[in-house]
Short mmCIF file of C-alpha atoms and ligand atoms in Angstrom, two decimals:
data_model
loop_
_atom_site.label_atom_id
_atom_site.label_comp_id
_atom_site.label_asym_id
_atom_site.label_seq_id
_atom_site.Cartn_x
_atom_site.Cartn_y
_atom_site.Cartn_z
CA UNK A 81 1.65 -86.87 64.61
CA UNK A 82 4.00 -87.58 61.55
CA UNK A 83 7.44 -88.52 61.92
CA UNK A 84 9.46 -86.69 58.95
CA UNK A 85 12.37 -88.73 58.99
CA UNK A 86 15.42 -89.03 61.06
CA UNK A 87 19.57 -88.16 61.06
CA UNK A 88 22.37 -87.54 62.97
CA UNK A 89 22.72 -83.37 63.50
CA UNK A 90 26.24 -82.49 62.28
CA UNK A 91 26.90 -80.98 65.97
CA UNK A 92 26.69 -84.02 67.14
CA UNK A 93 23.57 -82.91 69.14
CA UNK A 94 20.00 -84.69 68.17
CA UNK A 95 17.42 -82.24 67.16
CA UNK A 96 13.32 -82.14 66.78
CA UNK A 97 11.75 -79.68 65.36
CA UNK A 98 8.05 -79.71 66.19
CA UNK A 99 5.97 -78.14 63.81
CA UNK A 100 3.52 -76.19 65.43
CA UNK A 101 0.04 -76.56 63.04
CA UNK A 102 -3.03 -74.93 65.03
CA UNK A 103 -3.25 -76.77 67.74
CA UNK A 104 -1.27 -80.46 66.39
CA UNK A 105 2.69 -80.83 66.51
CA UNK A 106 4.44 -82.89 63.94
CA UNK A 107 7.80 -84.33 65.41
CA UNK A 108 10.59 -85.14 62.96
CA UNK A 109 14.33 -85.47 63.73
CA UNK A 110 15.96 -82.59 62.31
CA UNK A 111 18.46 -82.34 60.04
CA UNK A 112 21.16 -79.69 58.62
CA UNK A 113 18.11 -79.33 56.30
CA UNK A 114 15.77 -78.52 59.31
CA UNK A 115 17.89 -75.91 60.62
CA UNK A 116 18.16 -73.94 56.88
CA UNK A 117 14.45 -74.69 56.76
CA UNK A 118 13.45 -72.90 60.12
CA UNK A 119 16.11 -70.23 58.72
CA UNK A 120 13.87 -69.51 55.93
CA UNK A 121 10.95 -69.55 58.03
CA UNK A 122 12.41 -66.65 60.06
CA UNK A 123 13.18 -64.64 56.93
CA UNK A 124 9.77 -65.15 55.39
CA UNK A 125 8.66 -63.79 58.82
CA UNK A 126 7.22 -66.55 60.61
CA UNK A 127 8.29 -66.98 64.46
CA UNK A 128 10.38 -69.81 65.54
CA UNK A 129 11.28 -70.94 68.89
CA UNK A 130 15.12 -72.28 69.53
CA UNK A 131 17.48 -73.50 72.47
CA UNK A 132 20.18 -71.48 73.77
CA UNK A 133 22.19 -72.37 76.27
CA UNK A 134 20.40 -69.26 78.80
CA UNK A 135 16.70 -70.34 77.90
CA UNK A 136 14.84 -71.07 74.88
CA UNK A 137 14.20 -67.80 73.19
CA UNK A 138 11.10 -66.83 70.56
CA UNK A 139 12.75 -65.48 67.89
CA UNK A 140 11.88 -63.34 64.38
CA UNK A 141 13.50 -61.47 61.64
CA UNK A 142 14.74 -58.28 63.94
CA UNK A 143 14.18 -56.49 60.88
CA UNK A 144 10.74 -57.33 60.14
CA UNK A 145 7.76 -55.26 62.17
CA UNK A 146 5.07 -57.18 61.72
CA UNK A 147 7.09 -60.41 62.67
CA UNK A 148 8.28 -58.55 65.42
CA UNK A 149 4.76 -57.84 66.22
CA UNK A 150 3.72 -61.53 66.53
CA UNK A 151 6.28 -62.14 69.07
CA UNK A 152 4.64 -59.44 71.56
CA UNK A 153 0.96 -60.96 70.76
CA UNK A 154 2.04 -64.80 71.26
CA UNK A 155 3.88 -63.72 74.22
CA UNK A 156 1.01 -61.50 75.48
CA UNK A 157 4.03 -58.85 76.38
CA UNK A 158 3.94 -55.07 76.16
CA UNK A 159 5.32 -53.24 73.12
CA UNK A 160 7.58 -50.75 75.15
CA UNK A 161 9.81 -54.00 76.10
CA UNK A 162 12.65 -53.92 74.04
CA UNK A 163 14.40 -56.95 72.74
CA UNK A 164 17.49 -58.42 72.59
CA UNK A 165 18.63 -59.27 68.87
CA UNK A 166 20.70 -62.80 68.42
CA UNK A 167 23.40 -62.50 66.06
CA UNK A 168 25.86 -65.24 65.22
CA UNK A 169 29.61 -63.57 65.92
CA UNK A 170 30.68 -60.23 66.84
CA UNK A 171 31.26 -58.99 63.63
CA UNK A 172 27.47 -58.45 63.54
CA UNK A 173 28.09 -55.51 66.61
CA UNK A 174 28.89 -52.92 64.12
CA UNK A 175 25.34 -53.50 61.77
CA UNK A 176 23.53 -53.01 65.33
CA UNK A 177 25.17 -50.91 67.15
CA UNK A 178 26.90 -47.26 67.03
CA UNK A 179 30.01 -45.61 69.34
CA UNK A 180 30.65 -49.06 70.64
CA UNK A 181 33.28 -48.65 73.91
CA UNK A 182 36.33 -50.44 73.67
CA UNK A 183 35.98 -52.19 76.92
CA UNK A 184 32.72 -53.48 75.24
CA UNK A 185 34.70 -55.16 72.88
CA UNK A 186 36.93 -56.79 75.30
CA UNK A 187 33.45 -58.45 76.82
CA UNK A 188 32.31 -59.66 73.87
CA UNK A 189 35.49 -61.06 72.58
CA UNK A 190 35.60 -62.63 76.49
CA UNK A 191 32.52 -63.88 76.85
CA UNK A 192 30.80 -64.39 73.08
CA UNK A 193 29.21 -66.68 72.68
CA UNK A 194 27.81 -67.45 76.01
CA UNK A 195 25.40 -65.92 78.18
CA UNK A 196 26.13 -62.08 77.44
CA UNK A 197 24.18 -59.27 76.33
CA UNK A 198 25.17 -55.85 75.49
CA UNK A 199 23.33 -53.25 75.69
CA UNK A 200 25.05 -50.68 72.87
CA UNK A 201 23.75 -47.41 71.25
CA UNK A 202 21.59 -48.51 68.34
CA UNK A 203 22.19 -48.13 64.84
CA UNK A 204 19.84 -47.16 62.25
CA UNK A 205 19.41 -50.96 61.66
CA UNK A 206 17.91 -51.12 64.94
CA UNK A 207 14.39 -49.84 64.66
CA UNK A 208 12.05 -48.26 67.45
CA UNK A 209 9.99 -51.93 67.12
CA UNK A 210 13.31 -53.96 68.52
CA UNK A 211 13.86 -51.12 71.08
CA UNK A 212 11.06 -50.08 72.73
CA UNK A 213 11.88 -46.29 71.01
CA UNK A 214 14.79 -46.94 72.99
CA UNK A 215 18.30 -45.31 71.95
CA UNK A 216 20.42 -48.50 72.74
CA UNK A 217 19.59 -51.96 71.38
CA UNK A 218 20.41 -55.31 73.29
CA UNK A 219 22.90 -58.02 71.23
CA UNK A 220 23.61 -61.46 72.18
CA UNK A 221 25.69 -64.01 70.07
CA UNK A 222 24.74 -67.37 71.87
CA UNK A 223 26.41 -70.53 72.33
CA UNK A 224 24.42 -73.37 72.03
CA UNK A 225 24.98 -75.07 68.48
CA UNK A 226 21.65 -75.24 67.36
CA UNK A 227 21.02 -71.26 67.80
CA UNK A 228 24.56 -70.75 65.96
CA UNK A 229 23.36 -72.84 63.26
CA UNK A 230 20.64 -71.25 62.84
CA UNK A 231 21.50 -67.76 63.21
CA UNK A 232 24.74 -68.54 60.65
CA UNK A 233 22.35 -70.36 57.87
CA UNK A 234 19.72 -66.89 58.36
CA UNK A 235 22.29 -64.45 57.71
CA UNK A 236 23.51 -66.60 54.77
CA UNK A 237 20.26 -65.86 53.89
CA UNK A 238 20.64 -62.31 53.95
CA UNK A 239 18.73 -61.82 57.25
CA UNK A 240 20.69 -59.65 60.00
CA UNK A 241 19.70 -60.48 62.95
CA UNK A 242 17.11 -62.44 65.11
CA UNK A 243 14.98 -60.57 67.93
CA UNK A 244 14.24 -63.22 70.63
CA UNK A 245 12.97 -62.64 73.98
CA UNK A 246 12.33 -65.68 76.06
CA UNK A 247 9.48 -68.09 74.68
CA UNK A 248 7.22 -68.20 77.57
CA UNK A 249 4.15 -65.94 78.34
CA UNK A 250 4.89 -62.52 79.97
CA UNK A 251 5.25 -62.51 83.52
CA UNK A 252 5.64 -66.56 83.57
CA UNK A 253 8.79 -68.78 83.94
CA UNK A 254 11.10 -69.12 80.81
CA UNK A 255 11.06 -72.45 79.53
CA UNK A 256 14.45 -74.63 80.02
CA UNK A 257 13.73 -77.13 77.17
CA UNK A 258 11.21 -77.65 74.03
CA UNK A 259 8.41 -79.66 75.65
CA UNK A 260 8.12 -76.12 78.23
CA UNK A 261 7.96 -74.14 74.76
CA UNK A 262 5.26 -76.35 73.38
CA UNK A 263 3.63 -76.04 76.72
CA UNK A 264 3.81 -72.38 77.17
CA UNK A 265 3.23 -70.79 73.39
CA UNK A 266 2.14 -73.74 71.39
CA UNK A 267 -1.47 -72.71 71.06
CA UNK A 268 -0.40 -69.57 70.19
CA UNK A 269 1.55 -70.14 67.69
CA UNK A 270 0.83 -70.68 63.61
CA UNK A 271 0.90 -73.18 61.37
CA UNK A 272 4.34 -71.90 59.66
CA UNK A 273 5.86 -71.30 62.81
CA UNK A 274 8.64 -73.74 64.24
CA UNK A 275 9.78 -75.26 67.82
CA UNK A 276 13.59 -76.67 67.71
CA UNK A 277 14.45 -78.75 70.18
CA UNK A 278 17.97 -78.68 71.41
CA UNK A 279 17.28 -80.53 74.93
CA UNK A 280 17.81 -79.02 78.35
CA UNK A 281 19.43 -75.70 78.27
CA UNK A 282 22.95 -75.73 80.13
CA UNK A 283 23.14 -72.35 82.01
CA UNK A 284 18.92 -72.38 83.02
CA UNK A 285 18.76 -68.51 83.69
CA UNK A 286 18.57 -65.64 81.16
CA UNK A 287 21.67 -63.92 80.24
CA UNK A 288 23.50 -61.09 81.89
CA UNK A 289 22.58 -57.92 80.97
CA UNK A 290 25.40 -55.14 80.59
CA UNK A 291 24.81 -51.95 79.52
CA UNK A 292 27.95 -50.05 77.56
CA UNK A 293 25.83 -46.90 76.89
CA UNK A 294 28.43 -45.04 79.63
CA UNK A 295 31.81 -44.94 79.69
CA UNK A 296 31.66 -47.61 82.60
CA UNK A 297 29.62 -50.81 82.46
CA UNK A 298 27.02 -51.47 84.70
CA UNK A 299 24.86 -54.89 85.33
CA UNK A 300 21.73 -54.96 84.45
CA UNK A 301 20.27 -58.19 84.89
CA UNK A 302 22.71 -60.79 86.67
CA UNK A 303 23.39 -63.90 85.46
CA UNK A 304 26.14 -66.83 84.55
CA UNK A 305 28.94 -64.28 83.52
CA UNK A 306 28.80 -62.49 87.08
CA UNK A 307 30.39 -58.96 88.13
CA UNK A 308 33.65 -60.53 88.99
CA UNK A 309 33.95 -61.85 85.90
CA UNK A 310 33.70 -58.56 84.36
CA UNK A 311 35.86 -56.63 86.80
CA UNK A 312 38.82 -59.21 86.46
CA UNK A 313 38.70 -58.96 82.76
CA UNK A 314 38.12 -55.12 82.59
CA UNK A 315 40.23 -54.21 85.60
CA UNK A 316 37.75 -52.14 87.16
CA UNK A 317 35.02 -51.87 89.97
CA UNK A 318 30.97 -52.03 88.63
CA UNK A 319 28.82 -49.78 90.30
CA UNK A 320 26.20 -51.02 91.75
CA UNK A 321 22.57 -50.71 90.75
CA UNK A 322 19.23 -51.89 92.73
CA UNK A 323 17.54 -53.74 90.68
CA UNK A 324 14.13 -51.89 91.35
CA UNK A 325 15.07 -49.14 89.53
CA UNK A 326 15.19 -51.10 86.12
CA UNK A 327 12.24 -50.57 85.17
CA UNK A 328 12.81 -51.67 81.04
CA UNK A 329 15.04 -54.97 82.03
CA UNK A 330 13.31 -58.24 82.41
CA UNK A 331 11.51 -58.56 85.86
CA UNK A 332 12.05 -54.88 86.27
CA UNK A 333 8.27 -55.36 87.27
CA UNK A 334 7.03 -56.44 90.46
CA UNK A 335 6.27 -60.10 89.61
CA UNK A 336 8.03 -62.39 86.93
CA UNK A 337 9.44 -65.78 86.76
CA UNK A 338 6.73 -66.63 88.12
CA UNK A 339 4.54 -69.94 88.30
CA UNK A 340 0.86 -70.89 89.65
CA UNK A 341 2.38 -71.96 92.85
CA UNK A 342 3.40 -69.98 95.66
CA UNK A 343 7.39 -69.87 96.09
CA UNK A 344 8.44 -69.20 98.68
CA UNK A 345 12.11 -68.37 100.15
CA UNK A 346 14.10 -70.11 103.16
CA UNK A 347 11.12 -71.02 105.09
CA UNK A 348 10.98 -74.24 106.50
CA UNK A 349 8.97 -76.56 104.50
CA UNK A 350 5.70 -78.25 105.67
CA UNK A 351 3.89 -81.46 104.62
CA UNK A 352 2.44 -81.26 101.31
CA UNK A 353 4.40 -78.62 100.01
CA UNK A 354 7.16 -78.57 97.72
CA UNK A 355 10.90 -78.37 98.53
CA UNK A 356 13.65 -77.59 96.03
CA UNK A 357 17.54 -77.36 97.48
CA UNK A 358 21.01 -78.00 97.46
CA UNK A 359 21.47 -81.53 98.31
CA UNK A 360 22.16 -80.99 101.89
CA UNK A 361 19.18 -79.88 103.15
CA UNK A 362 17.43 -82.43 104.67
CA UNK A 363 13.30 -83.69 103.44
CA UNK A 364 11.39 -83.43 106.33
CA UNK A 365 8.59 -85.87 106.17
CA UNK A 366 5.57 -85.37 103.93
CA UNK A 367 7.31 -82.95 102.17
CA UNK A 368 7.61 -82.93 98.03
CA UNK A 369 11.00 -82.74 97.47
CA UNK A 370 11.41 -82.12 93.86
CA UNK A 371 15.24 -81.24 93.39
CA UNK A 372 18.44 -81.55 94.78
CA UNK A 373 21.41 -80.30 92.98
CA UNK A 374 24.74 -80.88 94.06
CA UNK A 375 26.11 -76.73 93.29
CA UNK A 376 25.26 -73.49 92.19
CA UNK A 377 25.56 -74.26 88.53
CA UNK A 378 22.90 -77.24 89.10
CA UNK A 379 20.63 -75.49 91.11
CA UNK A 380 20.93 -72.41 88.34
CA UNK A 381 19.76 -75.30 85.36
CA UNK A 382 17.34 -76.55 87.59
CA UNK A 383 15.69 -73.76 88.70
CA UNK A 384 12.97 -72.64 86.40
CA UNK A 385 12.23 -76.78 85.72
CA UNK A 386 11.55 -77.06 89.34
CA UNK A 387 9.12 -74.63 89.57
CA UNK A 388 6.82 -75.79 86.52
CA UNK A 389 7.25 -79.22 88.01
CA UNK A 390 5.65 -78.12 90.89
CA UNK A 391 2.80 -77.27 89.00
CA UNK A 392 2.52 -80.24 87.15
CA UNK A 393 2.59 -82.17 90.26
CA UNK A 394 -0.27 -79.84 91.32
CA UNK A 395 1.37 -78.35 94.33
CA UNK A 396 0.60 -74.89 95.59
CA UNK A 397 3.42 -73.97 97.34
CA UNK A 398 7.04 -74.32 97.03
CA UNK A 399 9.68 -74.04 99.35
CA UNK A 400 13.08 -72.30 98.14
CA UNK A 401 16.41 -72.47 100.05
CA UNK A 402 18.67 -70.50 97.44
CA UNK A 403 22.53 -71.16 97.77
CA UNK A 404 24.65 -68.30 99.45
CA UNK A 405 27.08 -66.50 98.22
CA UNK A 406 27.68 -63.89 94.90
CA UNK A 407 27.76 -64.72 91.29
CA UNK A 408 25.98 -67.52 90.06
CA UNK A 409 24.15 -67.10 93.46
CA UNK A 410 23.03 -63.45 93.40
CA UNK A 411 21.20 -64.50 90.29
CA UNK A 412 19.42 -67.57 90.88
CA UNK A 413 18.23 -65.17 93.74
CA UNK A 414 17.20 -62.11 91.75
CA UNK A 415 15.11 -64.34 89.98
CA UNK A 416 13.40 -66.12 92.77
CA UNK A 417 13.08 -62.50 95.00
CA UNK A 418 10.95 -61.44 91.78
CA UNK A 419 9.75 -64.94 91.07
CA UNK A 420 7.69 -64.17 95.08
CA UNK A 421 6.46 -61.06 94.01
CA UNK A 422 9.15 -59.69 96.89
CA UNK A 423 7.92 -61.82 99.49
CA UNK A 424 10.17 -63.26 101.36
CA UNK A 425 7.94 -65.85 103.57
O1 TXA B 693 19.27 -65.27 77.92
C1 TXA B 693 18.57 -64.42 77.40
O2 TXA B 693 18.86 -63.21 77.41
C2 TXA B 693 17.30 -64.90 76.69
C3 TXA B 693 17.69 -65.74 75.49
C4 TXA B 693 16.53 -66.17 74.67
O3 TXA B 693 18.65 -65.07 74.74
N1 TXA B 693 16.49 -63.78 76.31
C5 TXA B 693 15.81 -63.05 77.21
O4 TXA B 693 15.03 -62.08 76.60
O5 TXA B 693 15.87 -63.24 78.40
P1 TXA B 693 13.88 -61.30 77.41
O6 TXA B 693 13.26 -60.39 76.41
O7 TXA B 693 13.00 -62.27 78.07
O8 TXA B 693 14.68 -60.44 78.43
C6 TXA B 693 15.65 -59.52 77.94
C7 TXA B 693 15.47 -58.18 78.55
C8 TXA B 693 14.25 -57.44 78.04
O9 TXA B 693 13.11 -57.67 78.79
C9 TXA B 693 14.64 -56.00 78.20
O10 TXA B 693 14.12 -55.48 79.38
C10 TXA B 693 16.16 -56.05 78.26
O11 TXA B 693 16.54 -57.37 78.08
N2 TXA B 693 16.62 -55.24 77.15
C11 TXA B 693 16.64 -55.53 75.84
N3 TXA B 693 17.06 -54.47 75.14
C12 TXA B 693 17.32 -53.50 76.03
C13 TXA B 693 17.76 -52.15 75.95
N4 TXA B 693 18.02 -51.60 74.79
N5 TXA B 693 17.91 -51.45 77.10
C14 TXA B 693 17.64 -52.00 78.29
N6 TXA B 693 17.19 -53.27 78.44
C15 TXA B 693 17.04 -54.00 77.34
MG1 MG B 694 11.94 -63.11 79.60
#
């Protein structure tokens, strides 16, 4: 382990980058040099890992196949998945994307950057690799200062975009800060390849996902910019879609989110198992209690940490008491719902 020097990021947020070399990580305090260095990783096609404020994504040139390839083989994910390409403003829409609605405009001029994606018809930028041979591609312009850094430095680079799903293995939870990156992909990952660490991610679940493909939006994936969100700024009523029935979204299959331990939903916890819940709920004795947020935004951060905590306390079973309500809520329990497997005890 080498330390490669230390400064004071000009966003005013401290960064490592751990360089990821076989199976040893160098940590060195980064730098506005580290972030135009991991930019010119990406555009000679090596794969690196970096905070948003959702979850830490995986990210390559979205132009590049065979970088686009590694991210499938170090996530262990299917090549029909598409991915969502991280840009750093909407002027970057029109490159991507073709016949873009109006009211998708509004959304992105709402909501970017933050925890958005737009699902638009593709360009002929966006290549059947970054689609899944799809006709639409997803964009995201994030807001966490470390991914627009280093999205801004790789398109001063000439690059146009960066695919990045989330940087766990398929199927598994999506990692809230660098150390769950390291954990989840760092074996997997080459010697040229970064990790930037940006600390905990603010928002904790993946972005919403809204497809503009119609003339209406609809939601995809829920998540921190909810439906009422959307239907105050837009002035109209989303249709609703069961989730089931995405079969090409994120957890559109039957299990995801998902750690070694059982979770389980509103049942009433037990000795030796693990308990994560809004502050009011009471510990009964013997039981793990591992979290206890004080709202729905904390519980939404917290989430995905509680649940690898629980299996790095080596418990087998974890107790879920979601918070009520819509929004935030419906998301955090979307994700959990899929997170059982569709259990429900
Ligand atoms: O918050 C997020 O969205 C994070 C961060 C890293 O940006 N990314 C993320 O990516 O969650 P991923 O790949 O784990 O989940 C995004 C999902 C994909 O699985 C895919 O199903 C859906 O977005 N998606 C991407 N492009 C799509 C398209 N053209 N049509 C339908 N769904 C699409
Ligand atoms: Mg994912």
């Amino acid at each position: 382990m080498a330390a490669l020097g230390s400064c004071a990021h000009p966003l005013a947020k401290q960064v490592i980058i751990v360089f990821s070399m076989a199976n040893s990580h160098f940590l060195s305090r980064c730098s506005a040099d580290d972030i135009q260095k991991a930019a010119g990783q990406l555009k000679a096609g090596h794969l690196v890992a970096f905070p948003t404020e959702t979850v830490y994504g995986l990210g390559a040139d979205a132009t590049n196949e065979e970088a686009v390839k590694r991210i499938y083989e170090v996530k262990g994910r299917p090549s029909n998945h598409p991915l969502i390409v991280h840009v750093s403003s909407i002027n970057a829409l029109a490159i991507w994307a073709e016949q873009i609605p109006e009211y998708a405009i509004e959304l992105a001029r709402k909501f970017w950057p933050g925890p958005m994606t737009l699902i638009l018809k593709r360009s002929e930028v966006a290549k059947d690799f970054i689609t899944g041979s799809q006709d639409s591609v997803g964009i995201r312009v994030p807001s966490d200062p470390i991914a627009l850094a280093l999205l801004t430095r790789f398109e001063s680079l000439g690059g146009l975009g960066v695919a990045a799903p989330s940087a766990n293995r398929f199927g598994q939870v999506s990692p809230t800060s660098s150390a769950d990156v390291t954990e989840e992909l760092g074996e997997y990952l080459e010697g040229a390849d970064l990790i930037l660490d940006g600390g905990r991610s603010t928002v904790g679940l993946e972005s919403t996902i809204v497809d503009c493909t119609n003339y209406i939006p609809r939601i995809l994936r829920p998540g921190a910019i909810t439906r009422k969100h959307i239907e105050s700024l837009l002035s109209i009523k989303l249709t609703q879609i069961p989730t089931n029935s995405l079969l090409r979204v994120s957890g559109g299959m039957e299990k995801h989110y998902s750690p070694k331990a059982k979770v389980l939903l509103n049942a009433i916890p037990r000795p030796g198992q693990a308990l994560f819940a809004l502050i009011e709920s009471e510990t009964p004795s013997g039981v793990v209690r591992i979290g206890a947020p004080t709202n729905e935004v904390e519980f939404a951060r917290d989430l995905y940490w509680a649940l690898r905590e629980t299996d790095k306390r080596g418990l087998t079973e974890i107790i879920v008491i979601p918070p009520a309500g819509e929004g935030l809520a419906e998301a955090i329990l979307e994700r959990l719902t899929k997170s059982t497997g569709g259990r429900s005890k």
